[in-house]
XYZ file of C-alpha atoms in Angstrom:
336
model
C -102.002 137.428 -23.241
C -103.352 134.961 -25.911
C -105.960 132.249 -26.589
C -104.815 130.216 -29.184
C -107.084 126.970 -31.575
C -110.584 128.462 -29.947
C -112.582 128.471 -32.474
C -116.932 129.203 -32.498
C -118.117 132.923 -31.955
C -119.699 132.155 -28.187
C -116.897 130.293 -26.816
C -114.351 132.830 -27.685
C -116.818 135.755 -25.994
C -117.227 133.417 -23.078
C -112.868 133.745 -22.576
C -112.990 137.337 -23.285
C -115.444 138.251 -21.031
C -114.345 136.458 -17.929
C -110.917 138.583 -19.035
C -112.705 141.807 -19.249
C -114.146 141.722 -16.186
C -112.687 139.390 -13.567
C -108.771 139.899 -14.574
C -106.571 142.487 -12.439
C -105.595 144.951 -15.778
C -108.371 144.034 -17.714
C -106.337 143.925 -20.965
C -108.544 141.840 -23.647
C -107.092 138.806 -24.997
C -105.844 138.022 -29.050
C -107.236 135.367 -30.515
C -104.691 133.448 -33.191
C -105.553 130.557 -35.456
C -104.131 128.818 -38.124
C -106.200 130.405 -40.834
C -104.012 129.474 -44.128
C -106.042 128.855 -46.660
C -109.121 130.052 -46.394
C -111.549 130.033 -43.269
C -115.152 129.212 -44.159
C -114.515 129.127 -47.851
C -111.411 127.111 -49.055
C -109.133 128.223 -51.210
C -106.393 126.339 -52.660
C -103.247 125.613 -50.501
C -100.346 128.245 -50.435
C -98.185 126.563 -52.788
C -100.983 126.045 -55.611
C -101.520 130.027 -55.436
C -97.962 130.991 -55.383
C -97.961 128.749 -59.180
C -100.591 131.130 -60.067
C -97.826 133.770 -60.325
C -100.391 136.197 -59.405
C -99.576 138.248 -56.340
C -103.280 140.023 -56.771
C -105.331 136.817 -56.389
C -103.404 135.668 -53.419
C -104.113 139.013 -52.152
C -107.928 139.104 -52.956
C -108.532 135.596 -51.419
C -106.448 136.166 -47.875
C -108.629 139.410 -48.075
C -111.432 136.953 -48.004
C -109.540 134.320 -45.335
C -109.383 137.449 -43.102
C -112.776 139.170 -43.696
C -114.184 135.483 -42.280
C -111.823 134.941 -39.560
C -112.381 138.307 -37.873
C -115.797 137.870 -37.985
C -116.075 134.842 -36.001
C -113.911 136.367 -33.641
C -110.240 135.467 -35.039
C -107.368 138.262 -34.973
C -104.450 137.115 -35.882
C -103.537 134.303 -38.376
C -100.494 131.970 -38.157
C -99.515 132.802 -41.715
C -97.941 133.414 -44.045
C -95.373 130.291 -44.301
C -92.656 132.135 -46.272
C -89.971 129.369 -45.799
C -88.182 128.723 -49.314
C -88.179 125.013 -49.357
C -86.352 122.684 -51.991
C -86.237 119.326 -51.022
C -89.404 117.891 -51.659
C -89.144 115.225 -49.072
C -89.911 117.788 -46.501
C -93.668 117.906 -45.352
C -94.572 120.689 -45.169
C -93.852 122.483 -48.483
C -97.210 122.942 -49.170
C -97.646 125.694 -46.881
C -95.054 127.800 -48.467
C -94.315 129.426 -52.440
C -92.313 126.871 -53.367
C -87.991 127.392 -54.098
C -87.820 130.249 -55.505
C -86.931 133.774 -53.390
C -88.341 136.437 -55.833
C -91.537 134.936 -56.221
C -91.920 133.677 -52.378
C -91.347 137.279 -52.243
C -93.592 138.644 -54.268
C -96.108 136.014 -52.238
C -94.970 137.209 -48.514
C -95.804 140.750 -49.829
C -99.124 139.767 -51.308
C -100.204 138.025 -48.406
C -99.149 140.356 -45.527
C -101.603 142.795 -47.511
C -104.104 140.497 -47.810
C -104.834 139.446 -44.136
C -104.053 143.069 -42.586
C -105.026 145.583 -44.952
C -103.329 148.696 -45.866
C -102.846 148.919 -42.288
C -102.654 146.826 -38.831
C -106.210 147.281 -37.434
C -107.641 148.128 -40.997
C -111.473 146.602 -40.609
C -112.061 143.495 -41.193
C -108.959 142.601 -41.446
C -106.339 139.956 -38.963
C -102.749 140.403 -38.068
C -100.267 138.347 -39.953
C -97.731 136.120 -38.839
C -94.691 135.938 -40.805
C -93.394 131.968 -40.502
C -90.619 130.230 -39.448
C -87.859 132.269 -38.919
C -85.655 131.094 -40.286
C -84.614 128.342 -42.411
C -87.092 126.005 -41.379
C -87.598 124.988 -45.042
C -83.481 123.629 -45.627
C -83.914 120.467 -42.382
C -80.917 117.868 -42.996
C -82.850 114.893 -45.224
C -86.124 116.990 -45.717
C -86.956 115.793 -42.012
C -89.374 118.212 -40.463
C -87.451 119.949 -37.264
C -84.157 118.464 -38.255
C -80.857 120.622 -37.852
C -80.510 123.461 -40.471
C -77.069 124.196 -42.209
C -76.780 127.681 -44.114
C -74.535 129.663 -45.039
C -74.387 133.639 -45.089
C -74.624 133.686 -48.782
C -77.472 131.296 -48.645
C -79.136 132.685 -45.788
C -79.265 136.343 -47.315
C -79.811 135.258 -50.769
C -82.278 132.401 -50.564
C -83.858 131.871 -47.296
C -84.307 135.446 -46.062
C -85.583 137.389 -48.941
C -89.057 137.000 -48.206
C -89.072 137.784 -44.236
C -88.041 140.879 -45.519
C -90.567 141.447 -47.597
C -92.834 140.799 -45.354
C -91.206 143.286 -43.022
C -91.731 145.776 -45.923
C -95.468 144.974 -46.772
C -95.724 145.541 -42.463
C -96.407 142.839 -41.006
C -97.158 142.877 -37.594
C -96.141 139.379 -36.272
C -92.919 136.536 -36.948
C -92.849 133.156 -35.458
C -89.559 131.775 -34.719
C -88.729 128.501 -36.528
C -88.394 124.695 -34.081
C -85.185 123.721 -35.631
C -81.285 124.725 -34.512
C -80.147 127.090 -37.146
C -76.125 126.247 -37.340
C -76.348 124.673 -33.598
C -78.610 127.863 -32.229
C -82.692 127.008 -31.710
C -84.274 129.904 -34.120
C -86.343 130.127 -30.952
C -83.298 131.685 -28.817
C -81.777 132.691 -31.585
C -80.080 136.843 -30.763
C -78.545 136.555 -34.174
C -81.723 135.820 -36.680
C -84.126 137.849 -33.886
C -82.095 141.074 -32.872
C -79.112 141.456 -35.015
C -81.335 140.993 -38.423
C -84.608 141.117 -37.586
C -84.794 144.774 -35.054
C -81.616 145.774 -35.950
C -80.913 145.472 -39.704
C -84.700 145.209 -40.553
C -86.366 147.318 -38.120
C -89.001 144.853 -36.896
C -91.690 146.537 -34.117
C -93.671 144.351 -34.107
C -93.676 140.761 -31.943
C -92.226 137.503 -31.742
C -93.976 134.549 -31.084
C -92.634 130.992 -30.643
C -93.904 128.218 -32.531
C -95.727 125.779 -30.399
C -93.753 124.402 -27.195
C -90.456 125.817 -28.943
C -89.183 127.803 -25.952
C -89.828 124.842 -23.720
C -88.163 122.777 -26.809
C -85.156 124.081 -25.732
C -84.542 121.581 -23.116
C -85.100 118.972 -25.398
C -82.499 120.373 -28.147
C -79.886 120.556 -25.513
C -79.586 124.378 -25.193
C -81.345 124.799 -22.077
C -80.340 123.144 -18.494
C -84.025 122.893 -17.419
C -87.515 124.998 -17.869
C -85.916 127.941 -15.799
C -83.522 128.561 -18.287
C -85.417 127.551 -21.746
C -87.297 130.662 -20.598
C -84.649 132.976 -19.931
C -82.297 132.108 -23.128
C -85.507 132.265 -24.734
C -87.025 135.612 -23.691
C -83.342 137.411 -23.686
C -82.936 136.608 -27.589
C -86.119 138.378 -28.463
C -89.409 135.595 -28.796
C -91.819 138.214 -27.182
C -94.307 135.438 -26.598
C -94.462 131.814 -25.247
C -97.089 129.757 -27.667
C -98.371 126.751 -25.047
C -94.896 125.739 -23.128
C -95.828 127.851 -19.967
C -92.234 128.294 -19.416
C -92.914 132.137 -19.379
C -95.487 131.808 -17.178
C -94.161 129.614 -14.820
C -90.136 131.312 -14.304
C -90.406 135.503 -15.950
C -92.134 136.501 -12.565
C -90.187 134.801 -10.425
C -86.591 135.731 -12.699
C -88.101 139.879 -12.538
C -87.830 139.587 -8.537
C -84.544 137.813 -8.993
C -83.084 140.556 -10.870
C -82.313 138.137 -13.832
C -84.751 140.459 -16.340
C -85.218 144.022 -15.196
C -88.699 145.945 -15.507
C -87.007 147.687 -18.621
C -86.453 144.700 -20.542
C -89.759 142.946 -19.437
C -91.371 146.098 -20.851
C -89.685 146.014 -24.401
C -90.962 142.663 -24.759
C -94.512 143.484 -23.628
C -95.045 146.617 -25.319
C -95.183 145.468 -28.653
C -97.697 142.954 -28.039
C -99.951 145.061 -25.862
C -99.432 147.618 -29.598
C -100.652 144.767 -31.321
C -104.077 144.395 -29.582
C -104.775 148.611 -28.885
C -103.920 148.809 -33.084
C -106.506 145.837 -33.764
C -108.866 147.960 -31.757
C -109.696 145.214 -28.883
C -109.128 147.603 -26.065
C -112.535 149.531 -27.626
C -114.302 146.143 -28.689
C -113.091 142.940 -27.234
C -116.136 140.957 -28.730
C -117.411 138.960 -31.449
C -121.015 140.269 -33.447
C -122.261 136.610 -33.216
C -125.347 137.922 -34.366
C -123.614 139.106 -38.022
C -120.930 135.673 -38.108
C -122.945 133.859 -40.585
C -124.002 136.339 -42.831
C -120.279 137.508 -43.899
C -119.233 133.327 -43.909
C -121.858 132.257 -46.535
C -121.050 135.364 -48.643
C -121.546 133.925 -52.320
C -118.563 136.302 -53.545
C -116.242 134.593 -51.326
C -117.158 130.913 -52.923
C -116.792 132.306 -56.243
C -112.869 133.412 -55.456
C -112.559 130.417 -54.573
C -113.238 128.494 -57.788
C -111.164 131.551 -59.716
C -108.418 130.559 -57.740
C -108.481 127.317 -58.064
C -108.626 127.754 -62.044
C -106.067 130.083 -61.919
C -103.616 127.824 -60.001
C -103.968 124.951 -62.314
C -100.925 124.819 -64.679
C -101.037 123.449 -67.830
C -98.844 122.514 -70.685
C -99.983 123.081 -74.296
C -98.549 120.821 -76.953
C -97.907 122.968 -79.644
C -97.275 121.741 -83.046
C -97.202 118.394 -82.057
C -93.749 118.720 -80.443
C -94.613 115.666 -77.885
C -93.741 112.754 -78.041
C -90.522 113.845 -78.880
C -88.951 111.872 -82.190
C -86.051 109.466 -81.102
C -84.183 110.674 -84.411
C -85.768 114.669 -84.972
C -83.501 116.010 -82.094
C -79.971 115.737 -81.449
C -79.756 118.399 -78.434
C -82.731 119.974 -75.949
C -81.823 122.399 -73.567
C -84.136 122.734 -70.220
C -84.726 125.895 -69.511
C-alpha cells in the first residue's frame, strides 16, 4: 500500500498510475520520505531548532518542509524523531530535541502541526510520523539498535512524554523503534503498541515498522523464521511492513490458514486505507508537475531558513567581565 525513497514528480506519477489503472481495487498508493529538515530549502537539523526554544519557528519551517514535499508528490514524512536521547555517544541524536521531556514535548507538538496542519488532509500539508517508539534514544553504550533497559518510572516520565504529545497535537502515523525494549522488539511489542498506545492513548491512526524491523525479528531471536516475524509482528499492532516483505509474502497465506481472521486483517487495514481517503488521494492520486518548481524556489521559504538558523545559534554573553574566572575571586559556583 506504499512507495517509499521515490523521489522526482514524473516517476512517482509513473507508480501511481500503473496503480490506478492496472491494480484489482484501484486504491492509490502513499508516498513517504524522510523529509526532516527541510525538503528543497534546508533548514537546520532537529536538534539545532529544538535549542531555539521556539515551538512557533519549528512550526513555521515544517510548514514549509511540508508545503514542498507535497508538491513534488510526497505525503507522508518519516518525522518527527521524538526519542529523548542522553548519551551523546549515540548517533543519531541529532534527529531528535535533545534530553529533556518538556521541551521534546513542546517540539513533538510543534512539529505534528507543522507537517499536517490543523488537520490530516489540511492542503498542502503531509502526514506525520511520530518516531521510534519507544526508547530508541536509551541503547546500552549509546550503540545505535542496541538493547534498551527502562524502567516504568523512566519510561512514563522521560521517554514517553512526547509520543503523547504527539498523540495530542494528532498525529496520524508512529513508527515502531529496531531495538528490544526490556527483551521485547518495539516492533512486536503488544505492550508499548496496544496497551499504551490504542488503549491508554487512544491512537487511530497507523503503525508502521521501521525499515526491515518486522523481518528483524528473526535476527533478534524473537521470531523462528519469516512466517512468524510476520505474525508476532502484525498481532502486536505494526499496521504496516516498511521493505521486509514478510507481510507480503505469509498474511495471505496465514488469513486462509485461519491464523488472522478477516476481522483482525481489517482493523489493521482500515486505518491506513483512513490515512490515504483523509489526504484526499482517492479524489487526486497525482502530482501538478507542471506547478513543482514554482512552490520549491519560493524566496519566503529560503528566508525561514536563514531565521532559523539565526535563531538556533546559542550564544553566551560575558557580562561584566565574569570570564575568565579569577583563581582567588570565587570560593564556591553553583551550575545551574
Amino acid at each position: 500500500g506504499s512507495v517509499l525513497w521515490v523521489r522526482g514528480p514524473a516517476a512517482l506519477n509513473k507508480l501511481q498510475k500503473i496503480v490506478m489503472n492496472e491494480s484489482r481495487l484501484r486504491i492509490p498508493l502513499i508516498f513517504g520520505l524522510d523529509v526532516i529538515h527541510g525538503y528543497r530549502n534546508i533548514f537546520p537539523m532537529p536538534l539545532a531548532m529544538a535549542a531555539s526554544w521556539d515551538p512557533s519557528l519549528v512550526e513555521r519551517a515544517q510548514t514549509v518542509a511540508a508545503r514542498e514535499a507535497r508538491a513534488a508528490g510526497i505525503h507522508w514524512t518519516f518525522a518527527p524523531m521524538v526519542d529523548i536521547a542522553r548519551d551523546a555517544r549515540w548517533g543519531r541524536m541529532i534527529e531528535g530535541a535533545g534530553e529533556d521531556p518538556y521541551l521534546g514535548a513542546a517540539i513533538a507538538k510543534a512539529q505534528v502541526r507543522g507537517f499536517q496542519g490543523a488537520y490530516v488532509g489540511a492542503p498542502g500539508h503531509v502526514l506525520a510520523c511520530a518516531k521510534h517508539f519507544a526508547g530508541y534514544g536509551a541503547p546500552h553504550g549509546g550503540r545505535d539498535y542496541d538493547s534498551v533497559y527502562l524502567s516504568d518510572t523512566e519510561l512514563y516520565n522521560v521517554y514517553l512524554p512526547p509520543f503523547k504529545a504527539a498523540v495530542d497535537a494528532g498525529v496520524g502515523s508512529f513508527m515502531s523503534a529496531y531495538m528490544d525494549l526490556n527483551d521485547v522488539p518495539a516492533t512486536a511489542n503488544r505492550f508499548l503498541l496496544r496497551d499504551v498506545l490504542r488503549d491508554s492513548w487512544g491512537f487511530r491512526g497507523f503503525v508502521v515498522s521501521d525499515a526491515l524491523a518486522v523481518g528483524n525479528l528473526l535476527i533478534q531471536g524473537f521470531a523462528r523464521d519469516r512466517a512468524d516475524a510476520a505474525l508476532r509482528g502484525f498481532k502486536a499492532g505494526t499496521n504496516m511492513d516498511m521493505a521486509s516483505g514478510t507481510y507480503m509474502e505469509n498474511i495471505a497465506k496465514m488469513v486462509a490458514g485461519g491464523q488472522i481472521s478477516m476481522a483482525e486483517l481489517d482493523e489493521m487495514v482500515r486505518p491506513v486505507l483512513e490515512a490515504k481517503i483523509r489526504l484526499g488521494l482517492f479524489e487526486n492520486p497525482y502530482v501538478d508537475e507542471a506547478a513543482v518548481e514554482k512552490i520549491l524556489s519560493t524566496p519566503e521559504h529560503r528566508a525561514l531558513t536563514r531565521e532559523a538558523a539565526v535563531r538556533s545559534a546559542v550564544l553566551l554573553r560575558n557580562e561584566g567581565g565574569l570570564l575568565p574566572l579569577a583563581k582567588t575571586a570565587n570560593r564556591s559556583i553553583a551550575v545551574i
